[in-house]
Short mmCIF file of C-alpha atoms in Angstrom, two decimals:
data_model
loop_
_atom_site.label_atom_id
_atom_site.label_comp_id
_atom_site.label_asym_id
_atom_site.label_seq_id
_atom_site.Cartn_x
_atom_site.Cartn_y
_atom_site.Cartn_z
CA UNK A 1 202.04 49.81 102.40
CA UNK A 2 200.20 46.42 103.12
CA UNK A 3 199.72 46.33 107.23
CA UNK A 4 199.97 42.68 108.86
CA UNK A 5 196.54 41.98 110.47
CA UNK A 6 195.40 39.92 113.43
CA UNK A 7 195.25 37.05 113.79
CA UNK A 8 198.95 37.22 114.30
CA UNK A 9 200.93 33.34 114.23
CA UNK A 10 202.10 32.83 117.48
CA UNK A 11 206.02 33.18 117.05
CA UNK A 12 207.41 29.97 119.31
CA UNK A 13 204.57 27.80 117.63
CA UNK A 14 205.63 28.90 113.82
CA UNK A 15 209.56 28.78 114.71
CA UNK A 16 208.38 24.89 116.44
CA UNK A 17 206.86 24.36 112.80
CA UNK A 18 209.92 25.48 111.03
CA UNK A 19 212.51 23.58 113.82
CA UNK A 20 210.26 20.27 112.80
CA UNK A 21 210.17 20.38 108.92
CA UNK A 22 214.57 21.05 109.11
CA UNK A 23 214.79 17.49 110.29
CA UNK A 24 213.67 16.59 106.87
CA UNK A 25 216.27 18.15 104.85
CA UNK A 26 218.78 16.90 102.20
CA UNK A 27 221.90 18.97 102.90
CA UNK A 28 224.54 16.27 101.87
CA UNK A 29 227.01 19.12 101.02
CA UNK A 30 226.57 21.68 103.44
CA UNK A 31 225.52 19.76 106.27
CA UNK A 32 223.13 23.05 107.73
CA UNK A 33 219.64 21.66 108.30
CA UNK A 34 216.93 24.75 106.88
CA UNK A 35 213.75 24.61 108.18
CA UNK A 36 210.82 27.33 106.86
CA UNK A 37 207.49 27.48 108.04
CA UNK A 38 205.19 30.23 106.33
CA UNK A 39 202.00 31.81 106.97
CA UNK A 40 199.71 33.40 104.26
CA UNK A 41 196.58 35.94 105.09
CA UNK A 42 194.51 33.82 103.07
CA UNK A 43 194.36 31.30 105.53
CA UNK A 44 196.07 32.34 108.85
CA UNK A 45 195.72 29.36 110.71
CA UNK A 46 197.51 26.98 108.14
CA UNK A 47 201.33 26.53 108.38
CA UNK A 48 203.38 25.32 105.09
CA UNK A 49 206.48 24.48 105.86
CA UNK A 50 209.73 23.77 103.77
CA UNK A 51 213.29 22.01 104.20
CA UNK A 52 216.18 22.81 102.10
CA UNK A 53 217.17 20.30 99.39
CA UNK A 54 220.52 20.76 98.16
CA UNK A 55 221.71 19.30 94.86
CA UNK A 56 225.67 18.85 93.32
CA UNK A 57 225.29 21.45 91.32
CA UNK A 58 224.79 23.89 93.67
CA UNK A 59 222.70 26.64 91.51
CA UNK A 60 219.51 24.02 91.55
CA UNK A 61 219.12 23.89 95.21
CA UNK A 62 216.04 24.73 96.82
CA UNK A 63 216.42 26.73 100.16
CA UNK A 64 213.40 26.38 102.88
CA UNK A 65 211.97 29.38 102.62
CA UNK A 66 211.10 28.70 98.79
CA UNK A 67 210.03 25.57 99.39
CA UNK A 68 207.64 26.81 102.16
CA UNK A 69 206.21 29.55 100.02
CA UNK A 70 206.04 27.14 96.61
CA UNK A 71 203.64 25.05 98.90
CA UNK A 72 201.84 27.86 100.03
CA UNK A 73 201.16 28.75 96.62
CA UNK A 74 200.45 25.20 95.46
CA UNK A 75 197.44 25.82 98.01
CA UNK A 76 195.82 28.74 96.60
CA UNK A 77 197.35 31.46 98.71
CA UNK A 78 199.13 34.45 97.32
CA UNK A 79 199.70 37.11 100.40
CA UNK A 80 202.74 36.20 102.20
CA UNK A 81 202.68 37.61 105.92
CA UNK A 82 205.37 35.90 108.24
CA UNK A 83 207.77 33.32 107.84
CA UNK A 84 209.96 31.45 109.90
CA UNK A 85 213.60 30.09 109.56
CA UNK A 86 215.63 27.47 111.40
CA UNK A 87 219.12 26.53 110.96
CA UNK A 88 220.78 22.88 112.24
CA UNK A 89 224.35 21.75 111.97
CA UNK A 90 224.73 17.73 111.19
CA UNK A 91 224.55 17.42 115.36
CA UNK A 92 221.41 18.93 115.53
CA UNK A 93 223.22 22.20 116.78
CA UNK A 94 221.41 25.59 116.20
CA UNK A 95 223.56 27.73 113.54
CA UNK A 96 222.87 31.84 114.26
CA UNK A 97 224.32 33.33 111.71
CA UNK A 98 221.45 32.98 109.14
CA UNK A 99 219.35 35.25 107.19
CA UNK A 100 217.13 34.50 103.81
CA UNK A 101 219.61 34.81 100.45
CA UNK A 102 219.00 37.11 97.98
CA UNK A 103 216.88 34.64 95.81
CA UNK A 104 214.74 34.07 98.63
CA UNK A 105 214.06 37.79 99.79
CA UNK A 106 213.14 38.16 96.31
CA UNK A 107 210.99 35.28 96.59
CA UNK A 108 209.41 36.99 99.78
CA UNK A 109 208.83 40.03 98.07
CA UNK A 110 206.88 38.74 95.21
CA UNK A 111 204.14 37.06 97.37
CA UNK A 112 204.70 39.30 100.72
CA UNK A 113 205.18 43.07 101.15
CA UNK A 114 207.43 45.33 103.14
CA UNK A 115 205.84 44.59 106.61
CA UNK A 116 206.27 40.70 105.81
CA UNK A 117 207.48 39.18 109.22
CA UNK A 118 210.60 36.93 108.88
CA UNK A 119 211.26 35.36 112.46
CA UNK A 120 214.52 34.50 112.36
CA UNK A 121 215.74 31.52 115.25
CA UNK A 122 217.49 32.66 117.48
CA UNK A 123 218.38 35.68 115.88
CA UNK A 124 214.85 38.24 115.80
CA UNK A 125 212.24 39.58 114.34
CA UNK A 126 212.79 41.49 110.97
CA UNK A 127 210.24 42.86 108.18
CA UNK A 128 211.57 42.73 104.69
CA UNK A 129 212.08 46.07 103.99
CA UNK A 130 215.00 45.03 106.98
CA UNK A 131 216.66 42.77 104.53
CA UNK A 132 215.39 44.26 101.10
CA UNK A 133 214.50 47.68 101.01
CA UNK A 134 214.24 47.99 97.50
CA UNK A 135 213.21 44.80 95.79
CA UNK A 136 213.00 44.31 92.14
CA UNK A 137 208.99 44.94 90.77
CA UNK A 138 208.00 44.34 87.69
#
Protein backbone atom coordinates (compact mmCIF):
# COMPACT_ATOMS: atom_id res chain seq x y z
CA UNK A 1 0.00 0.00 0.00
CA UNK A 2 1.10 3.47 -1.47
CA UNK A 3 1.73 5.87 1.84
CA UNK A 4 0.78 9.72 1.33
CA UNK A 5 4.04 11.72 1.78
CA UNK A 6 4.85 15.21 3.00
CA UNK A 7 4.39 17.79 1.76
CA UNK A 8 0.85 17.35 2.85
CA UNK A 9 -1.92 20.20 1.05
CA UNK A 10 -3.03 22.20 3.68
CA UNK A 11 -6.79 21.07 4.11
CA UNK A 12 -8.74 24.73 4.52
CA UNK A 13 -6.51 26.05 1.54
CA UNK A 14 -7.47 22.89 -0.91
CA UNK A 15 -11.29 22.86 0.38
CA UNK A 16 -10.90 27.20 -0.41
CA UNK A 17 -9.70 25.88 -3.96
CA UNK A 18 -12.52 23.51 -4.38
CA UNK A 19 -15.33 26.20 -2.65
CA UNK A 20 -13.89 28.71 -5.59
CA UNK A 21 -13.95 26.51 -8.79
CA UNK A 22 -18.09 25.38 -7.61
CA UNK A 23 -19.01 28.92 -8.45
CA UNK A 24 -18.27 27.97 -11.96
CA UNK A 25 -20.56 25.17 -12.43
CA UNK A 26 -23.40 24.36 -14.92
CA UNK A 27 -25.96 22.56 -12.77
CA UNK A 28 -29.16 23.80 -14.64
CA UNK A 29 -31.00 20.61 -13.47
CA UNK A 30 -29.91 19.89 -10.18
CA UNK A 31 -29.17 23.18 -8.98
CA UNK A 32 -26.08 21.64 -6.39
CA UNK A 33 -22.95 23.64 -7.18
CA UNK A 34 -19.69 20.75 -7.16
CA UNK A 35 -16.57 22.07 -6.63
CA UNK A 36 -13.19 19.56 -6.76
CA UNK A 37 -9.85 20.61 -6.20
CA UNK A 38 -7.10 17.77 -6.53
CA UNK A 39 -3.61 17.32 -5.66
CA UNK A 40 -1.16 14.88 -7.44
CA UNK A 41 2.48 13.73 -5.89
CA UNK A 42 3.96 14.71 -9.01
CA UNK A 43 3.67 18.14 -8.31
CA UNK A 44 2.37 18.83 -4.73
CA UNK A 45 2.15 22.36 -4.78
CA UNK A 46 -0.22 22.64 -7.91
CA UNK A 47 -4.03 22.54 -7.36
CA UNK A 48 -6.43 21.41 -10.43
CA UNK A 49 -9.61 22.04 -9.76
CA UNK A 50 -13.02 20.98 -11.38
CA UNK A 51 -16.85 22.10 -11.40
CA UNK A 52 -19.59 19.85 -12.29
CA UNK A 53 -21.22 20.28 -15.72
CA UNK A 54 -24.45 18.70 -16.00
CA UNK A 55 -26.06 17.92 -19.34
CA UNK A 56 -30.09 16.83 -20.26
CA UNK A 57 -29.25 13.66 -20.62
CA UNK A 58 -28.14 13.01 -17.45
CA UNK A 59 -25.60 9.90 -18.13
CA UNK A 60 -23.05 12.57 -19.97
CA UNK A 61 -22.53 14.74 -17.03
CA UNK A 62 -19.28 15.40 -15.72
CA UNK A 63 -19.07 15.53 -11.81
CA UNK A 64 -16.08 17.77 -10.19
CA UNK A 65 -14.06 15.38 -9.04
CA UNK A 66 -13.52 13.98 -12.74
CA UNK A 67 -13.13 17.06 -14.05
CA UNK A 68 -10.40 17.92 -11.44
CA UNK A 69 -8.51 14.72 -12.01
CA UNK A 70 -9.02 14.87 -16.16
CA UNK A 71 -7.02 18.21 -15.71
CA UNK A 72 -4.61 16.80 -13.57
CA UNK A 73 -3.91 14.31 -16.05
CA UNK A 74 -4.03 16.71 -19.01
CA UNK A 75 -0.84 18.06 -17.00
CA UNK A 76 1.30 15.14 -16.90
CA UNK A 77 0.48 13.82 -13.46
CA UNK A 78 -0.68 10.32 -12.78
CA UNK A 79 -0.52 9.73 -8.72
CA UNK A 80 -3.61 10.99 -7.22
CA UNK A 81 -3.08 11.87 -3.38
CA UNK A 82 -5.96 14.12 -1.93
CA UNK A 83 -8.88 15.65 -3.25
CA UNK A 84 -11.33 17.98 -2.18
CA UNK A 85 -15.18 18.33 -2.62
CA UNK A 86 -17.65 21.19 -2.15
CA UNK A 87 -21.27 21.17 -2.47
CA UNK A 88 -23.62 24.62 -3.07
CA UNK A 89 -27.36 24.85 -3.34
CA UNK A 90 -28.62 27.67 -6.05
CA UNK A 91 -28.33 30.23 -2.75
CA UNK A 92 -24.93 29.57 -2.30
CA UNK A 93 -25.95 27.28 0.75
CA UNK A 94 -23.48 24.46 1.77
CA UNK A 95 -25.23 20.91 1.00
CA UNK A 96 -23.65 18.03 3.66
CA UNK A 97 -24.86 15.17 2.53
CA UNK A 98 -22.24 14.51 -0.24
CA UNK A 99 -19.80 11.91 -1.00
CA UNK A 100 -17.94 11.02 -4.56
CA UNK A 101 -20.45 8.54 -6.82
CA UNK A 102 -19.46 5.39 -7.78
CA UNK A 103 -18.03 6.57 -11.22
CA UNK A 104 -15.93 8.91 -9.49
CA UNK A 105 -14.42 6.59 -6.67
CA UNK A 106 -13.60 4.53 -9.52
CA UNK A 107 -12.10 7.39 -11.14
CA UNK A 108 -10.05 7.97 -7.81
CA UNK A 109 -8.92 4.63 -7.72
CA UNK A 110 -7.41 4.43 -11.10
CA UNK A 111 -5.00 7.42 -10.60
CA UNK A 112 -4.92 7.31 -6.53
CA UNK A 113 -4.56 4.38 -4.11
CA UNK A 114 -6.19 3.25 -0.91
CA UNK A 115 -4.63 6.01 1.36
CA UNK A 116 -5.92 8.70 -1.30
CA UNK A 117 -7.29 11.63 0.95
CA UNK A 118 -10.82 12.81 -0.04
CA UNK A 119 -11.65 15.96 2.22
CA UNK A 120 -15.01 16.10 2.19
CA UNK A 121 -16.72 19.94 3.22
CA UNK A 122 -18.08 19.95 5.96
CA UNK A 123 -18.37 16.45 6.34
CA UNK A 124 -14.39 14.85 7.08
CA UNK A 125 -11.61 13.35 6.17
CA UNK A 126 -11.89 9.86 4.44
CA UNK A 127 -9.23 7.60 2.43
CA UNK A 128 -10.71 5.59 -0.34
CA UNK A 129 -10.52 2.38 0.90
CA UNK A 130 -13.46 4.42 3.30
CA UNK A 131 -15.68 4.68 0.32
CA UNK A 132 -14.27 1.78 -1.96
CA UNK A 133 -12.68 -0.94 -0.37
CA UNK A 134 -12.51 -3.08 -3.18
CA UNK A 135 -12.27 -1.23 -6.45
CA UNK A 136 -12.32 -2.79 -9.79
CA UNK A 137 -8.34 -3.43 -11.22
CA UNK A 138 -7.64 -4.46 -14.27
Amino acid sequence: MAEITPPYPDPDSLLAEARAVAAHAHAPYSRWHVGAAAVFAEAPGVVHRGANVENGSFGLTICAERAAICAGVAAGHRRLGWIALTCRDADGRPVDAIVPCGACLQVIAEFGHPDTVILIDGGGTFRLADFLPRPFVY
